[in-house]
Short mmCIF file of C-alpha atoms in Angstrom, two decimals:
data_model
loop_
_atom_site.label_atom_id
_atom_site.label_comp_id
_atom_site.label_asym_id
_atom_site.label_seq_id
_atom_site.Cartn_x
_atom_site.Cartn_y
_atom_site.Cartn_z
CA UNK A 1 85.31 -49.47 -76.99
CA UNK A 2 87.96 -47.45 -75.15
CA UNK A 3 86.25 -44.23 -76.24
CA UNK A 4 82.91 -45.46 -74.92
CA UNK A 5 84.42 -46.43 -71.57
CA UNK A 6 86.28 -43.13 -71.35
CA UNK A 7 83.11 -41.13 -72.11
CA UNK A 8 81.15 -43.11 -69.55
CA UNK A 9 83.86 -42.47 -66.99
CA UNK A 10 83.82 -38.74 -67.65
CA UNK A 11 80.02 -38.65 -67.39
CA UNK A 12 80.15 -40.50 -64.06
CA UNK A 13 82.80 -38.12 -62.78
CA UNK A 14 80.71 -35.11 -63.73
CA UNK A 15 77.69 -36.59 -61.97
CA UNK A 16 79.65 -37.03 -58.76
CA UNK A 17 81.09 -33.50 -58.71
CA UNK A 18 79.08 -31.45 -56.20
CA UNK A 19 77.11 -28.53 -57.59
CA UNK A 20 78.71 -25.14 -57.13
CA UNK A 21 77.13 -22.93 -54.50
CA UNK A 22 74.84 -20.26 -55.85
CA UNK A 23 76.31 -16.78 -56.24
CA UNK A 24 73.72 -14.58 -54.57
CA UNK A 25 75.77 -11.45 -55.20
CA UNK A 26 75.89 -11.66 -59.01
CA UNK A 27 74.07 -8.84 -60.75
CA UNK A 28 73.56 -10.90 -63.85
CA UNK A 29 70.17 -9.53 -64.85
CA UNK A 30 66.74 -10.94 -65.43
CA UNK A 31 65.92 -13.51 -62.75
CA UNK A 32 63.61 -15.85 -64.64
CA UNK A 33 59.91 -16.14 -63.94
CA UNK A 34 60.28 -19.77 -62.90
CA UNK A 35 62.99 -18.86 -60.36
CA UNK A 36 60.88 -16.02 -58.99
CA UNK A 37 57.98 -18.30 -58.09
CA UNK A 38 59.81 -21.62 -57.54
CA UNK A 39 59.26 -23.47 -54.28
CA UNK A 40 62.78 -24.92 -54.37
CA UNK A 41 65.79 -22.73 -55.15
CA UNK A 42 69.35 -22.65 -53.78
CA UNK A 43 69.24 -21.62 -50.12
CA UNK A 44 71.87 -19.37 -48.50
CA UNK A 45 71.18 -20.68 -44.97
CA UNK A 46 69.79 -23.83 -43.37
CA UNK A 47 66.13 -23.88 -42.38
CA UNK A 48 64.92 -21.28 -44.88
CA UNK A 49 62.05 -21.87 -47.30
CA UNK A 50 60.83 -20.38 -50.57
CA UNK A 51 64.06 -18.46 -51.17
CA UNK A 52 63.51 -16.60 -54.43
CA UNK A 53 65.39 -13.93 -56.38
CA UNK A 54 63.64 -10.61 -56.88
CA UNK A 55 66.42 -8.28 -58.03
CA UNK A 56 69.59 -10.11 -59.14
CA UNK A 57 72.36 -9.62 -56.61
CA UNK A 58 70.27 -7.07 -54.70
CA UNK A 59 67.09 -8.58 -53.23
CA UNK A 60 65.98 -12.10 -52.29
CA UNK A 61 62.89 -13.15 -50.36
CA UNK A 62 61.85 -16.14 -48.28
CA UNK A 63 60.64 -17.56 -44.99
CA UNK A 64 61.21 -20.48 -42.62
CA UNK A 65 60.60 -24.18 -43.05
CA UNK A 66 57.51 -24.84 -40.95
CA UNK A 67 57.05 -21.12 -40.32
CA UNK A 68 58.47 -19.01 -37.50
CA UNK A 69 55.67 -19.50 -34.99
CA UNK A 70 57.77 -18.19 -32.08
CA UNK A 71 58.61 -15.06 -34.12
CA UNK A 72 62.24 -15.21 -33.05
CA UNK A 73 63.56 -14.66 -36.55
CA UNK A 74 66.90 -15.71 -37.97
CA UNK A 75 69.14 -17.66 -35.63
CA UNK A 76 72.77 -16.70 -35.08
CA UNK A 77 73.82 -19.57 -37.31
CA UNK A 78 71.48 -18.50 -40.11
CA UNK A 79 72.73 -14.91 -39.94
CA UNK A 80 76.30 -16.14 -40.12
CA UNK A 81 75.51 -18.28 -43.17
CA UNK A 82 73.78 -15.37 -44.89
CA UNK A 83 76.78 -13.19 -44.16
CA UNK A 84 79.17 -15.80 -45.54
CA UNK A 85 77.00 -16.05 -48.67
CA UNK A 86 77.63 -12.34 -49.26
CA UNK A 87 74.43 -10.80 -47.88
CA UNK A 88 74.83 -7.38 -46.27
CA UNK A 89 71.30 -6.99 -44.87
CA UNK A 90 68.27 -8.95 -43.72
CA UNK A 91 64.82 -7.66 -42.80
CA UNK A 92 62.10 -9.45 -40.86
CA UNK A 93 58.91 -8.09 -42.39
CA UNK A 94 55.95 -7.57 -40.01
CA UNK A 95 56.32 -10.46 -37.55
CA UNK A 96 59.58 -10.17 -35.56
CA UNK A 97 57.92 -9.74 -32.18
CA UNK A 98 60.54 -11.69 -30.20
CA UNK A 99 63.51 -11.15 -32.51
CA UNK A 100 66.91 -9.83 -31.50
CA UNK A 101 68.30 -7.59 -34.21
CA UNK A 102 71.81 -6.33 -34.78
CA UNK A 103 75.01 -6.92 -36.72
CA UNK A 104 76.77 -10.19 -37.53
CA UNK A 105 80.38 -10.28 -38.73
CA UNK A 106 81.94 -13.00 -40.84
CA UNK A 107 84.92 -13.57 -43.13
CA UNK A 108 82.94 -12.02 -46.02
CA UNK A 109 82.00 -8.82 -44.20
CA UNK A 110 79.01 -7.87 -42.07
CA UNK A 111 75.25 -8.47 -42.07
CA UNK A 112 72.81 -5.99 -40.54
CA UNK A 113 69.53 -7.53 -39.34
CA UNK A 114 66.54 -5.23 -38.74
CA UNK A 115 62.76 -5.12 -38.69
CA UNK A 116 60.64 -3.99 -41.62
CA UNK A 117 56.98 -3.23 -42.30
CA UNK A 118 55.08 -4.05 -45.46
CA UNK A 119 52.75 -1.13 -44.76
CA UNK A 120 55.70 1.25 -44.21
CA UNK A 121 58.24 0.15 -46.83
CA UNK A 122 60.07 3.46 -47.35
CA UNK A 123 63.12 2.60 -45.25
CA UNK A 124 63.52 -0.77 -46.97
CA UNK A 125 63.34 0.90 -50.40
CA UNK A 126 65.98 3.45 -49.38
CA UNK A 127 68.31 0.70 -48.15
CA UNK A 128 67.80 -1.23 -51.39
CA UNK A 129 68.61 1.92 -53.36
CA UNK A 130 71.88 2.26 -51.43
CA UNK A 131 72.71 -1.38 -52.22
CA UNK A 132 72.01 -0.84 -55.93
CA UNK A 133 74.15 2.30 -56.04
CA UNK A 134 77.07 0.57 -54.32
CA UNK A 135 77.85 -2.60 -56.32
CA UNK A 136 80.32 -3.83 -53.72
CA UNK A 137 77.48 -4.10 -51.18
CA UNK A 138 75.87 -7.51 -50.84
CA UNK A 139 72.15 -8.19 -51.30
CA UNK A 140 69.30 -7.95 -48.83
CA UNK A 141 67.22 -10.93 -47.71
CA UNK A 142 63.63 -10.01 -46.77
CA UNK A 143 61.62 -12.66 -44.97
CA UNK A 144 58.42 -13.15 -43.04
CA UNK A 145 57.12 -16.17 -41.12
CA UNK A 146 56.46 -18.39 -44.13
CA UNK A 147 57.90 -16.44 -47.05
CA UNK A 148 54.55 -15.88 -48.75
CA UNK A 149 52.54 -12.75 -47.93
CA UNK A 150 54.55 -9.95 -46.29
CA UNK A 151 57.95 -10.61 -47.85
CA UNK A 152 56.15 -10.95 -51.17
CA UNK A 153 54.44 -7.57 -50.76
CA UNK A 154 57.74 -5.76 -50.15
CA UNK A 155 59.27 -7.60 -53.10
CA UNK A 156 56.37 -6.59 -55.36
CA UNK A 157 56.82 -2.97 -54.30
CA UNK A 158 60.54 -3.12 -55.05
CA UNK A 159 59.76 -4.30 -58.59
CA UNK A 160 57.53 -1.27 -59.08
CA UNK A 161 60.04 1.14 -57.52
CA UNK A 162 63.21 -0.02 -59.27
CA UNK A 163 62.13 -1.93 -62.37
CA UNK A 164 59.19 0.15 -63.57
CA UNK A 165 56.64 -2.63 -63.18
CA UNK A 166 53.02 -1.56 -63.11
CA UNK A 167 51.13 -2.07 -59.87
CA UNK A 168 48.87 -4.61 -61.59
CA UNK A 169 51.84 -6.65 -62.79
CA UNK A 170 53.43 -6.56 -59.33
CA UNK A 171 50.19 -7.70 -57.69
CA UNK A 172 49.90 -10.53 -60.19
CA UNK A 173 53.44 -11.63 -59.31
CA UNK A 174 52.61 -11.49 -55.59
CA UNK A 175 49.47 -13.54 -56.14
CA UNK A 176 51.22 -16.17 -58.23
CA UNK A 177 54.04 -16.55 -55.71
CA UNK A 178 51.87 -16.88 -52.58
CA UNK A 179 51.58 -20.65 -53.09
CA UNK A 180 47.80 -20.56 -52.77
CA UNK A 181 47.97 -19.46 -49.13
CA UNK A 182 44.84 -17.90 -47.66
CA UNK A 183 44.55 -14.20 -46.80
CA UNK A 184 42.40 -12.59 -44.13
CA UNK A 185 39.51 -10.73 -45.79
CA UNK A 186 40.53 -12.12 -49.20
CA UNK A 187 43.79 -11.88 -51.09
CA UNK A 188 42.83 -9.08 -53.49
CA UNK A 189 41.81 -6.91 -50.54
CA UNK A 190 45.00 -7.84 -48.65
CA UNK A 191 47.46 -6.77 -51.34
CA UNK A 192 45.35 -3.74 -52.35
CA UNK A 193 45.48 -2.52 -48.75
CA UNK A 194 49.27 -2.88 -48.62
CA UNK A 195 49.79 -1.02 -51.88
CA UNK A 196 47.68 1.85 -50.51
CA UNK A 197 50.67 2.58 -48.26
CA UNK A 198 53.23 2.54 -51.07
CA UNK A 199 54.17 5.25 -53.53
CA UNK A 200 57.09 5.34 -55.97
CA UNK A 201 59.81 7.64 -54.64
CA UNK A 202 61.27 9.72 -57.48
CA UNK A 203 64.42 10.28 -55.41
CA UNK A 204 65.22 6.56 -55.62
CA UNK A 205 65.53 6.23 -59.39
CA UNK A 206 68.20 4.04 -60.93
CA UNK A 207 69.82 4.04 -64.37
CA UNK A 208 68.84 1.89 -67.35
CA UNK A 209 72.16 0.05 -66.99
CA UNK A 210 71.42 -0.72 -63.35
CA UNK A 211 67.95 -1.96 -64.28
CA UNK A 212 69.43 -4.22 -66.96
CA UNK A 213 71.79 -5.73 -64.39
CA UNK A 214 69.20 -6.53 -61.72
CA UNK A 215 65.63 -6.48 -63.05
CA UNK A 216 63.46 -9.27 -64.45
CA UNK A 217 62.30 -8.68 -67.99
#
């Protein structure tokens, strides 16, 4: 009887212990398929939606709860929270018309916030390459208004560039993770058009060991 009570007490205690915060900086390899398309994952800052791993410890994607209709981007508080979670960079892909960019400092280091284009992804790929090659550098968070189309396109391109995915596989991932959202002129045409502006850069190769640490299988 004592053993049963003791076990029940331990179980209750474990249930009441708060979950540990996610480690967004861990390069632990192979983000799972379910995590990559999940609609609910650990969130590094309040008010974000569809936060999903792309490259472990290097690249995460997402958007805003309810969308960013004013196109003002990440708030000062959200930038600070991302910085405290270990992120070194954030990019607003395509829609940051009224966004103030710049640097945010915190106890964990510094976050650089900048614009990005899904039809001109070269600078984002170069920054990601620098992050991969410098393990002490925190990950990048790419986002758009909702976290579906544009951030997904850049993420799909990163999987081709750094993980050796085929374009077809990357487009399938993008399509599966868009949550059924509509696309102007059709979704196949939308993602095909964006990939027309992307080409693998042979100068941004990474080692097999680096791929094993960050890439999905």
